[in-house]
Short mmCIF file of C-alpha atoms in Angstrom, two decimals:
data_model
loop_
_atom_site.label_atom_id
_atom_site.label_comp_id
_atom_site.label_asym_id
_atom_site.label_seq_id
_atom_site.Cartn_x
_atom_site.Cartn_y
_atom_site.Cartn_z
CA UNK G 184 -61.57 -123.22 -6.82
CA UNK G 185 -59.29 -120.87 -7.91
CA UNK G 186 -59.45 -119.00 -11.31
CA UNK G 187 -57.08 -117.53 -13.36
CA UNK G 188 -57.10 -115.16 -16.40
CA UNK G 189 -56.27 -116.74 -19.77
CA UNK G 190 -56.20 -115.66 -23.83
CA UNK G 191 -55.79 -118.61 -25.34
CA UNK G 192 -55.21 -122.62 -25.86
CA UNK G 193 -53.75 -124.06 -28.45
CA UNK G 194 -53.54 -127.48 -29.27
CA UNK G 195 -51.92 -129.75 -31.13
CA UNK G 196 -48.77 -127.66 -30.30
CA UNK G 197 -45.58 -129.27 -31.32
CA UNK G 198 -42.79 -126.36 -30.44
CA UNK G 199 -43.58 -125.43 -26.93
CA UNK G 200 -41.57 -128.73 -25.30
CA UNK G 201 -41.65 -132.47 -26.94
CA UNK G 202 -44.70 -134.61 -28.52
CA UNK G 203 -47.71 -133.22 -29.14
CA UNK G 204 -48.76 -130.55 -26.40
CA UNK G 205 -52.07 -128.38 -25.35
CA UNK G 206 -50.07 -124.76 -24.82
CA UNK G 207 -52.21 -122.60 -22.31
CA UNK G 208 -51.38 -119.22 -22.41
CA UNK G 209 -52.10 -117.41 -19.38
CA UNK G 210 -52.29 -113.37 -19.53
CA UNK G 211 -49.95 -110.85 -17.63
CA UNK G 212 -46.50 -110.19 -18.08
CA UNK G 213 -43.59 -107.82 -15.94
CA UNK G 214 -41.75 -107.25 -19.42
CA UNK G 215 -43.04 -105.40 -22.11
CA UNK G 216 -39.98 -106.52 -24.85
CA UNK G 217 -40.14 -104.39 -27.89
CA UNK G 218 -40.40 -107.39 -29.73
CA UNK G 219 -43.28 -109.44 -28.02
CA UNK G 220 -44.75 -111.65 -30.31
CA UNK G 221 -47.85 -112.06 -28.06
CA UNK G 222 -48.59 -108.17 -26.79
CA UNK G 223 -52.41 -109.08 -25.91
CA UNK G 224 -50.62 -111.06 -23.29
CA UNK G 225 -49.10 -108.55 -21.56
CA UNK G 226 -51.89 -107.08 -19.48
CA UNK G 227 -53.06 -109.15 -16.81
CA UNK G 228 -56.71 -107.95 -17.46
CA UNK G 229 -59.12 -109.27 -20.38
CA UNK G 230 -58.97 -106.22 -22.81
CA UNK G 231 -61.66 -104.86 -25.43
CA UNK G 232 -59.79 -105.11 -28.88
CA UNK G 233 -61.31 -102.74 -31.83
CA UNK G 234 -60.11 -103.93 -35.55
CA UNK G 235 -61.01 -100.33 -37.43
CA UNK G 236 -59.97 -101.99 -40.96
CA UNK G 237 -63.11 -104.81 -40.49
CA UNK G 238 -65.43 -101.82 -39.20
CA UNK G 239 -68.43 -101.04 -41.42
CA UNK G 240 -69.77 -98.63 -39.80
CA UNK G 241 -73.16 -100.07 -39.10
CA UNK G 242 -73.53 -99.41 -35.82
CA UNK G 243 -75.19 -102.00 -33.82
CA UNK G 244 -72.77 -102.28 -30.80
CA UNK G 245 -73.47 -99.06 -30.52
CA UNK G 246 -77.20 -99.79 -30.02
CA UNK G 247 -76.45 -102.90 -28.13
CA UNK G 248 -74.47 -101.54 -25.57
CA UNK G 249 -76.10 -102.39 -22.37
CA UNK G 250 -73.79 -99.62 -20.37
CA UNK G 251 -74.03 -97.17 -23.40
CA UNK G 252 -70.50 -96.35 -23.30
CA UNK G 253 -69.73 -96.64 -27.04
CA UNK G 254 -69.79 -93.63 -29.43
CA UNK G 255 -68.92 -93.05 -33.21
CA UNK G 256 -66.14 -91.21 -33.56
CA UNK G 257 -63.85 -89.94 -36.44
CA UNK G 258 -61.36 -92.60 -35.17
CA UNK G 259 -64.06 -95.38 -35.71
CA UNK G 260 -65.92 -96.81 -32.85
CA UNK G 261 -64.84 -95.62 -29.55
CA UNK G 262 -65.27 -97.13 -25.84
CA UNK G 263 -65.06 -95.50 -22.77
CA UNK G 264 -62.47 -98.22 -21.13
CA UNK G 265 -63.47 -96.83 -17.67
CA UNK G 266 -67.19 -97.54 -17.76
CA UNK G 267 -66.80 -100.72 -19.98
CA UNK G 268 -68.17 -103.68 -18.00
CA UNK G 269 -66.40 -106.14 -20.36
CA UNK G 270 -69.63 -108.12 -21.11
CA UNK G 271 -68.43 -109.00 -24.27
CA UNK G 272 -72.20 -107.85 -25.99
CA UNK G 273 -70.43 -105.92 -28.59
CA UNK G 274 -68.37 -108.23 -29.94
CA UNK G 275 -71.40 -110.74 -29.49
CA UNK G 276 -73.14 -109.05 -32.07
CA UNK G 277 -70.54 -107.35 -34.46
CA UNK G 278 -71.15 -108.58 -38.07
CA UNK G 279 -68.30 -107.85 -39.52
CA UNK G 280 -66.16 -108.85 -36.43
CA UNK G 281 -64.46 -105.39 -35.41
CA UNK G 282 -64.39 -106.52 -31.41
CA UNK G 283 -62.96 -108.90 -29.98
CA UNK G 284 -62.05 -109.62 -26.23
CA UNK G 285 -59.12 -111.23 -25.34
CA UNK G 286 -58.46 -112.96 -22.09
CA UNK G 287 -61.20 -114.69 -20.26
CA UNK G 288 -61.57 -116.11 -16.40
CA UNK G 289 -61.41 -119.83 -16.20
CA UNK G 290 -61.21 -122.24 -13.62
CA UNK G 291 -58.56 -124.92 -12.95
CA UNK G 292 -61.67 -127.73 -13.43
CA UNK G 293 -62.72 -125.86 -16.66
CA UNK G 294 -59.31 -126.28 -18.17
CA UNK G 295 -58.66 -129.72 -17.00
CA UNK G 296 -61.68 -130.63 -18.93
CA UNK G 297 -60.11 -129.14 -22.03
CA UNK G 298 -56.97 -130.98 -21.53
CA UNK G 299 -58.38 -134.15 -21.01
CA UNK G 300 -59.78 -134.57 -24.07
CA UNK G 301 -56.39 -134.80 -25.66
CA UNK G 302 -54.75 -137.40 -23.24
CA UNK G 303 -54.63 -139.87 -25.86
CA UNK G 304 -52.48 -137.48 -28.13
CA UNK G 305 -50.07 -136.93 -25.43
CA UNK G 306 -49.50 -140.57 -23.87
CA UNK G 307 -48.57 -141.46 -28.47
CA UNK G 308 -46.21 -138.79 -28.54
CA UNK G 309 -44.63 -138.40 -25.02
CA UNK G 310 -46.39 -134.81 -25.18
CA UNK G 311 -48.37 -132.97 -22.37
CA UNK G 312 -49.31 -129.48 -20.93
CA UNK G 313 -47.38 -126.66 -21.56
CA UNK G 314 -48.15 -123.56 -19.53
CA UNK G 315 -47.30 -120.21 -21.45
CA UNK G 316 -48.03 -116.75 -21.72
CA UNK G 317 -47.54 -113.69 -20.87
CA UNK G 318 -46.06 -114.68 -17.90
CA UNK G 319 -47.43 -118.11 -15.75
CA UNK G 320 -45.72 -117.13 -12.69
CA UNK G 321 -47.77 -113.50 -12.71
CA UNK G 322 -50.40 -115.80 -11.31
CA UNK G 323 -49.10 -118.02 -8.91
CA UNK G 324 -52.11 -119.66 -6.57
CA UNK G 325 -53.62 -120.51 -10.06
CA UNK G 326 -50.41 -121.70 -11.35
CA UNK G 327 -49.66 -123.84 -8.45
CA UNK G 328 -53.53 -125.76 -8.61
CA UNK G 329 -53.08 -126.51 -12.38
CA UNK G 330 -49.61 -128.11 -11.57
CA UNK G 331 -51.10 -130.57 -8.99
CA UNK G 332 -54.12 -131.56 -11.38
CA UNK G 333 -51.53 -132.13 -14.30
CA UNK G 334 -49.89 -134.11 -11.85
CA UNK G 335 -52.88 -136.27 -10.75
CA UNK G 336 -53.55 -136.83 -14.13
CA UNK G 337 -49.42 -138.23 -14.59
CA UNK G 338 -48.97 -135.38 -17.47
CA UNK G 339 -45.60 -134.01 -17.95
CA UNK G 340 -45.54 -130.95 -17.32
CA UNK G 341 -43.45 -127.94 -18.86
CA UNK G 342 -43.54 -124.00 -18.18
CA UNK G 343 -42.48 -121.61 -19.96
CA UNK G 344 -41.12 -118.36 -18.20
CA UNK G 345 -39.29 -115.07 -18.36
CA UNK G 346 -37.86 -116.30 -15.11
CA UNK G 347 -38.62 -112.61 -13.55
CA UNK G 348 -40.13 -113.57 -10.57
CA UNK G 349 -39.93 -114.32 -7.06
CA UNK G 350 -37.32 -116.77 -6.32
CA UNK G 351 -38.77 -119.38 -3.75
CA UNK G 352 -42.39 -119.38 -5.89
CA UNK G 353 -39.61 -120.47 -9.03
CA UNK G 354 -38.54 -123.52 -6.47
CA UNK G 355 -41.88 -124.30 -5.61
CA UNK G 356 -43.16 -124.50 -9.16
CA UNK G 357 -40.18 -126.67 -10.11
CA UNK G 358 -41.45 -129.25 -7.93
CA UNK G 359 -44.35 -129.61 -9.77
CA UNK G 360 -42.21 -128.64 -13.45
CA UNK G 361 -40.43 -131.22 -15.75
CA UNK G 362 -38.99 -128.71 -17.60
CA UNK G 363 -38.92 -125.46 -17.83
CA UNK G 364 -38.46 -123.17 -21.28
CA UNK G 365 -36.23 -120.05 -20.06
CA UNK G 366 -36.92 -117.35 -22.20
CA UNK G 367 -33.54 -115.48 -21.89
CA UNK G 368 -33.22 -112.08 -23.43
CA UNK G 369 -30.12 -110.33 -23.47
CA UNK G 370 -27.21 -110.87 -21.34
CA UNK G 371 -26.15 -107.02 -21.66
CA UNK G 372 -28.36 -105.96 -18.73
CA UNK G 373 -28.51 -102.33 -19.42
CA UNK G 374 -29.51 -103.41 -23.26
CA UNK G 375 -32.23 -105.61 -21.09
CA UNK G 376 -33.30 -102.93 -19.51
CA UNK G 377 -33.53 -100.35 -22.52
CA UNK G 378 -35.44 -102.96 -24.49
CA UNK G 379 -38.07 -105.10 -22.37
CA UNK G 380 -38.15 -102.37 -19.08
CA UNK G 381 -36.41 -104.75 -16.43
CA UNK G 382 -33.44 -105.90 -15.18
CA UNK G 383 -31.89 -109.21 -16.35
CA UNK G 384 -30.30 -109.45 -12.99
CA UNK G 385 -33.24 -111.74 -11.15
CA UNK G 386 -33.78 -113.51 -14.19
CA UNK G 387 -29.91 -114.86 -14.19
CA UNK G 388 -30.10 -115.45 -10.50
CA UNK G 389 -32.81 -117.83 -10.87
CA UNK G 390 -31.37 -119.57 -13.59
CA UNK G 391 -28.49 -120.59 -11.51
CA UNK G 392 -30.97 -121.09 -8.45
CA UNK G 393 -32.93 -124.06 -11.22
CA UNK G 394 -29.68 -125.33 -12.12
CA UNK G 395 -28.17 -125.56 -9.02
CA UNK G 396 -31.72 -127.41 -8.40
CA UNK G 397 -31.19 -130.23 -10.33
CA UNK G 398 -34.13 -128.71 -12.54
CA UNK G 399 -34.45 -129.39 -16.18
CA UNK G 400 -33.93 -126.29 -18.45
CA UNK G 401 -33.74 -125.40 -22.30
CA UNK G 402 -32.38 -121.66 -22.66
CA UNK G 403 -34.64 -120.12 -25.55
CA UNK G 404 -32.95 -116.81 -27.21
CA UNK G 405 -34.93 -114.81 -29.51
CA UNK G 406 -32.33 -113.40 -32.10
CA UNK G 407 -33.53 -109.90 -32.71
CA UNK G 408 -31.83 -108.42 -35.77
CA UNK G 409 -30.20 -105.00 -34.34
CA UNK G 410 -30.60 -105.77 -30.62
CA UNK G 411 -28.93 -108.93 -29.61
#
């Protein structure tokens, strides 16, 4: 079964599409806006987070390390990101809760055993899955599975998307999509450019490739004093 990468699921989400909603937030993303109100997203990779301001110093991941690639330093506690196996013993067995990992490898069965637990909420309130990130479409074979389970299990189904991707992948998806949230950025594309590191130009394009679709679509601006 396939398996995707993951740093979070909320539930009980109520602005990510209508009725109550289970938001998965898969990790990965092609823009890096200056804004991004979810940067642990953004690499597609599970990352090693270190919180110096809840450090104490004590230094038990140090002595826990099963790689021994973490070293006191004047910074705090330092990992070499190179040799770091991500085995998540550090943050296992920090007291004060300095580390933290974020993003973690699930399966398509794993989550639809999380989201079946909350069936009842969404049948009440006309809710269902929403499928968030990062960017979704950054991991399309995993994508494309959890689609046809939310679909054998009648949920509707939204995603929401940055709409920088490959074109035909966007059609395919919208087969399987009863709405979509289009993040749009900035029309201005060299201001789109300058401020999340792409072009806006694909991301039009396959807005008028959904519509044109008979897709369902709600445009979502951020308003970003100074910017747009």
């Amino acid at each position: 079964m396939t398996t995707g990468v993951i740093f979070d699921i909320k539930k009980y989400a109520i602005h990510d599409g209508p009725g109550i909603r289970t938001t998965v937030f898969f990790k990965g993303c092609p823009l890096a806006c200056r804004w991004c109100h979810n940067p642990e997203g953004i690499s597609i990779e599970p990352e090693r987070i270190y919180h110096r301001e809840r450090c104490i110093g004590c230094g038990e991941c140090i002595q826990i390390c099963p790689q021994k690639v973490i070293i006191q330093t004047a910074e705090g506690v330092v990992s070499d990101p190179a040799k770091c196996v991500r085995c998540r013993t550090c943050a296992a067995h920090c007291p004060a809760e300095a580390v933290e990992f974020i993003g973690q490898k699930v399966t398509v069965a794993e989550l639809v055993r999380q989201i079946e637990k909350d069936i009842a909420f969404y049948d009440e309130s006309g809710g269902g899955i929403t499928l968030s990130g990062g960017e979704p479409l950054m991991q399309p074979e995993f994508l494309l599975e959890l689609l046809d389970a939310c679909v054998d299990l009648d949920l509707h189904r939204v995603v929401d998307t940055t709409g920088f991707a490959d074109a035909k992948l966007l059609l395919n998806v919208a087969e399987k999509t009863d709405l979509f949230l289009y993040d749009l950025k900035l029309m201005d594309d060299d201001k789109h450019r300058e401020f999340t590191g792409v072009s806006n130009q694909q991301i039009l394009n396959n807005l008028k490739l959904l519509a044109q679709n008979g897709a369902r679509i709600q445009v979502r601006i951020p308003i970003i004093p100074g910017i747009n």
